[in-house]
Amino acid sequence: MAKRILVIDDEVDFMAIMKLTLENNGFEVITAYDGQEGFSKAREERPDLIILDVLMPKIMGDELLNLFEREPETENTPVILLTNLPLMYLTGKMHGGPIIEKDSKGHILLRKDCSEEQLLAAIEESLQK
C-alpha cells in the first residue's frame, strides 16, 4: 500500500510540482494550501508523513509543527520542513548540504531547491521512523 504524504504549502506552482513528483514515485499525496487546512487534513487523514512549508499564511510552519506535536493524531507523524530561507537563519548553524539534520522526533529541515533525489532520501529517512 502506498505511503500517504500530506504536503502543506501556499505556493500553487510548487505544490503542483511536488504532487507530481511524489505521485510519480509511488506516494499517495494529500494537499493543503495553508496551515489551518493542513492541520485539519492531518488530523482527519492521518498521513504517514507531513511535508510542511516554513513560511505560510494563517499558521506558520514552526507553529503548525508545535500543534502537530501536541495532537494525539499527529504527535508521532514525522515532518519534513521546507524553506527558501538560508538554513543558517533557521538553525543558527553553517552547513554545506541541503539537509541539516534529523531531530529526535524524526523531523528534517530541507531547502525547497533541493534535488528530487535529496527530497526522496529525506522522505525515506523520515518514513523509517
PDB file of C-alpha atoms in Angstrom:
ATOM      1  CA  MET A   1       0.000   0.000   0.000  1.00  0.00           C
ATOM      2  CA  ALA A   2       1.317   3.443  -0.926  1.00  0.00           C
ATOM      3  CA  LYS A   3       2.548   5.692   1.867  1.00  0.00           C
ATOM      4  CA  ARG A   4       0.369   8.765   2.329  1.00  0.00           C
ATOM      5  CA  ILE A   5       2.085  12.154   2.380  1.00  0.00           C
ATOM      6  CA  LEU A   6       0.376  15.410   3.314  1.00  0.00           C
ATOM      7  CA  VAL A   7       2.028  18.396   1.611  1.00  0.00           C
ATOM      8  CA  ILE A   8       1.211  21.806   3.105  1.00  0.00           C
ATOM      9  CA  ASP A   9       2.368  24.801   1.060  1.00  0.00           C
ATOM     10  CA  ASP A  10       0.761  28.044  -0.109  1.00  0.00           C
ATOM     11  CA  GLU A  11       2.649  28.193  -3.431  1.00  0.00           C
ATOM     12  CA  VAL A  12       0.351  26.681  -6.069  1.00  0.00           C
ATOM     13  CA  ASP A  13       3.062  26.034  -8.687  1.00  0.00           C
ATOM     14  CA  PHE A  14       5.411  24.446  -6.154  1.00  0.00           C
ATOM     15  CA  MET A  15       2.568  22.287  -4.865  1.00  0.00           C
ATOM     16  CA  ALA A  16       1.756  21.030  -8.381  1.00  0.00           C
ATOM     17  CA  ILE A  17       5.382  20.033  -8.975  1.00  0.00           C
ATOM     18  CA  MET A  18       5.679  18.398  -5.550  1.00  0.00           C
ATOM     19  CA  LYS A  19       2.438  16.447  -6.021  1.00  0.00           C
ATOM     20  CA  LEU A  20       3.517  15.179  -9.449  1.00  0.00           C
ATOM     21  CA  THR A  21       6.988  14.239  -8.188  1.00  0.00           C
ATOM     22  CA  LEU A  22       5.644  12.310  -5.218  1.00  0.00           C
ATOM     23  CA  GLU A  23       2.906  10.548  -7.194  1.00  0.00           C
ATOM     24  CA  ASN A  24       5.437   9.536  -9.863  1.00  0.00           C
ATOM     25  CA  ASN A  25       7.451   7.927  -7.063  1.00  0.00           C
ATOM     26  CA  GLY A  26       4.554   5.852  -5.772  1.00  0.00           C
ATOM     27  CA  PHE A  27       3.194   8.004  -2.949  1.00  0.00           C
ATOM     28  CA  GLU A  28      -0.407   8.958  -2.303  1.00  0.00           C
ATOM     29  CA  VAL A  29      -0.490  12.751  -1.938  1.00  0.00           C
ATOM     30  CA  ILE A  30      -2.880  14.871   0.113  1.00  0.00           C
ATOM     31  CA  THR A  31      -2.579  18.652  -0.319  1.00  0.00           C
ATOM     32  CA  ALA A  32      -3.358  21.691   1.797  1.00  0.00           C
ATOM     33  CA  TYR A  33      -2.689  25.312   0.864  1.00  0.00           C
ATOM     34  CA  ASP A  34      -2.384  26.907   4.315  1.00  0.00           C
ATOM     35  CA  GLY A  35      -1.698  25.916   7.899  1.00  0.00           C
ATOM     36  CA  GLN A  36      -5.318  25.755   9.029  1.00  0.00           C
ATOM     37  CA  GLU A  37      -6.317  23.460   6.185  1.00  0.00           C
ATOM     38  CA  GLY A  38      -3.178  21.395   6.763  1.00  0.00           C
ATOM     39  CA  PHE A  39      -3.897  20.967  10.467  1.00  0.00           C
ATOM     40  CA  SER A  40      -7.438  19.767   9.736  1.00  0.00           C
ATOM     41  CA  LYS A  41      -6.350  17.373   6.995  1.00  0.00           C
ATOM     42  CA  ALA A  42      -3.544  15.939   9.131  1.00  0.00           C
ATOM     43  CA  ARG A  43      -5.982  15.107  11.922  1.00  0.00           C
ATOM     44  CA  GLU A  44      -8.588  13.665   9.529  1.00  0.00           C
ATOM     45  CA  GLU A  45      -6.345  11.829   7.054  1.00  0.00           C
ATOM     46  CA  ARG A  46      -3.551  10.682   9.422  1.00  0.00           C
ATOM     47  CA  PRO A  47      -0.782  10.664   6.804  1.00  0.00           C
ATOM     48  CA  ASP A  48       2.436   8.671   7.165  1.00  0.00           C
ATOM     49  CA  LEU A  49       4.492  11.845   6.631  1.00  0.00           C
ATOM     50  CA  ILE A  50       3.879  15.597   6.530  1.00  0.00           C
ATOM     51  CA  ILE A  51       5.889  17.910   4.266  1.00  0.00           C
ATOM     52  CA  LEU A  52       5.421  21.443   5.502  1.00  0.00           C
ATOM     53  CA  ASP A  53       6.478  24.883   4.238  1.00  0.00           C
ATOM     54  CA  VAL A  54       8.007  27.108   6.928  1.00  0.00           C
ATOM     55  CA  LEU A  55       6.587  30.423   5.661  1.00  0.00           C
ATOM     56  CA  MET A  56       2.808  30.320   5.165  1.00  0.00           C
ATOM     57  CA  PRO A  57      -0.236  32.491   5.818  1.00  0.00           C
ATOM     58  CA  LYS A  58      -2.560  31.905   8.785  1.00  0.00           C
ATOM     59  CA  ILE A  59      -0.296  29.498  10.672  1.00  0.00           C
ATOM     60  CA  MET A  60       3.491  29.492  10.156  1.00  0.00           C
ATOM     61  CA  GLY A  61       5.222  26.151   9.670  1.00  0.00           C
ATOM     62  CA  ASP A  62       7.002  26.138  13.037  1.00  0.00           C
ATOM     63  CA  GLU A  63       3.745  26.941  14.842  1.00  0.00           C
ATOM     64  CA  LEU A  64       1.980  24.192  12.926  1.00  0.00           C
ATOM     65  CA  LEU A  65       4.728  21.730  13.838  1.00  0.00           C
ATOM     66  CA  ASN A  66       4.165  22.571  17.518  1.00  0.00           C
ATOM     67  CA  LEU A  67       0.432  21.921  17.081  1.00  0.00           C
ATOM     68  CA  PHE A  68       1.125  18.579  15.396  1.00  0.00           C
ATOM     69  CA  GLU A  69       3.388  17.547  18.270  1.00  0.00           C
ATOM     70  CA  ARG A  70       0.609  18.209  20.810  1.00  0.00           C
ATOM     71  CA  GLU A  71      -2.170  16.357  18.979  1.00  0.00           C
ATOM     72  CA  PRO A  72      -2.653  12.619  19.615  1.00  0.00           C
ATOM     73  CA  GLU A  73      -3.472  12.042  15.915  1.00  0.00           C
ATOM     74  CA  THR A  74      -0.238  13.638  14.691  1.00  0.00           C
ATOM     75  CA  GLU A  75       2.260  13.616  17.563  1.00  0.00           C
ATOM     76  CA  ASN A  76       4.208  10.667  16.126  1.00  0.00           C
ATOM     77  CA  THR A  77       3.976  11.677  12.468  1.00  0.00           C
ATOM     78  CA  PRO A  78       7.385  12.616  11.024  1.00  0.00           C
ATOM     79  CA  VAL A  79       7.630  16.051   9.418  1.00  0.00           C
ATOM     80  CA  ILE A  80       9.909  17.498   6.753  1.00  0.00           C
ATOM     81  CA  LEU A  81      10.077  21.299   6.961  1.00  0.00           C
ATOM     82  CA  LEU A  82      10.764  23.052   3.651  1.00  0.00           C
ATOM     83  CA  THR A  83      12.110  26.572   3.253  1.00  0.00           C
ATOM     84  CA  ASN A  84      13.563  29.013   0.750  1.00  0.00           C
ATOM     85  CA  LEU A  85      15.339  30.833   3.575  1.00  0.00           C
ATOM     86  CA  PRO A  86      19.047  30.237   4.106  1.00  0.00           C
ATOM     87  CA  LEU A  87      19.083  27.346   6.560  1.00  0.00           C
ATOM     88  CA  MET A  88      21.574  29.089   8.842  1.00  0.00           C
ATOM     89  CA  TYR A  89      18.843  31.638   9.693  1.00  0.00           C
ATOM     90  CA  LEU A  90      16.617  28.853  10.969  1.00  0.00           C
ATOM     91  CA  THR A  91      19.221  26.716  12.698  1.00  0.00           C
ATOM     92  CA  GLY A  92      21.993  29.132  13.601  1.00  0.00           C
ATOM     93  CA  LYS A  93      24.403  26.612  12.040  1.00  0.00           C
ATOM     94  CA  MET A  94      26.560  26.811   8.967  1.00  0.00           C
ATOM     95  CA  HIS A  95      26.055  23.723   6.829  1.00  0.00           C
ATOM     96  CA  GLY A  96      27.118  22.779   3.340  1.00  0.00           C
ATOM     97  CA  GLY A  97      24.317  20.433   2.325  1.00  0.00           C
ATOM     98  CA  PRO A  98      20.607  20.943   1.843  1.00  0.00           C
ATOM     99  CA  ILE A  99      19.638  18.544   4.636  1.00  0.00           C
ATOM    100  CA  ILE A 100      20.610  19.921   8.032  1.00  0.00           C
ATOM    101  CA  GLU A 101      19.784  17.196  10.498  1.00  0.00           C
ATOM    102  CA  LYS A 102      17.121  14.883  11.754  1.00  0.00           C
ATOM    103  CA  ASP A 103      15.971  15.663  15.275  1.00  0.00           C
ATOM    104  CA  SER A 104      14.968  13.138  17.930  1.00  0.00           C
ATOM    105  CA  LYS A 105      11.358  13.245  16.731  1.00  0.00           C
ATOM    106  CA  GLY A 106      12.306  12.462  13.130  1.00  0.00           C
ATOM    107  CA  HIS A 107      11.825  15.948  11.670  1.00  0.00           C
ATOM    108  CA  ILE A 108      14.102  17.118   8.851  1.00  0.00           C
ATOM    109  CA  LEU A 109      14.753  20.674   7.645  1.00  0.00           C
ATOM    110  CA  LEU A 110      15.243  20.812   3.882  1.00  0.00           C
ATOM    111  CA  ARG A 111      15.756  23.560   1.305  1.00  0.00           C
ATOM    112  CA  LYS A 112      12.964  23.865  -1.262  1.00  0.00           C
ATOM    113  CA  ASP A 113      15.557  23.954  -4.038  1.00  0.00           C
ATOM    114  CA  CYS A 114      16.899  20.500  -3.158  1.00  0.00           C
ATOM    115  CA  SER A 115      17.096  17.867  -5.865  1.00  0.00           C
ATOM    116  CA  GLU A 116      14.452  15.198  -6.333  1.00  0.00           C
ATOM    117  CA  GLU A 117      16.989  12.638  -5.081  1.00  0.00           C
ATOM    118  CA  GLN A 118      17.611  14.647  -1.899  1.00  0.00           C
ATOM    119  CA  LEU A 119      13.877  15.016  -1.296  1.00  0.00           C
ATOM    120  CA  LEU A 120      13.278  11.289  -1.779  1.00  0.00           C
ATOM    121  CA  ALA A 121      16.201  10.452   0.532  1.00  0.00           C
ATOM    122  CA  ALA A 122      14.727  12.722   3.224  1.00  0.00           C
ATOM    123  CA  ILE A 123      11.316  11.085   2.770  1.00  0.00           C
ATOM    124  CA  GLU A 124      12.800   7.598   3.003  1.00  0.00           C
ATOM    125  CA  GLU A 125      14.727   8.537   6.139  1.00  0.00           C
ATOM    126  CA  SER A 126      11.634  10.079   7.737  1.00  0.00           C
ATOM    127  CA  LEU A 127       9.444   7.083   6.958  1.00  0.00           C
ATOM    128  CA  GLN A 128      11.908   4.691   8.608  1.00  0.00           C
ATOM    129  CA  LYS A 129      10.950   6.115  11.980  1.00  0.00           C
TER     130      LYS A 129
END
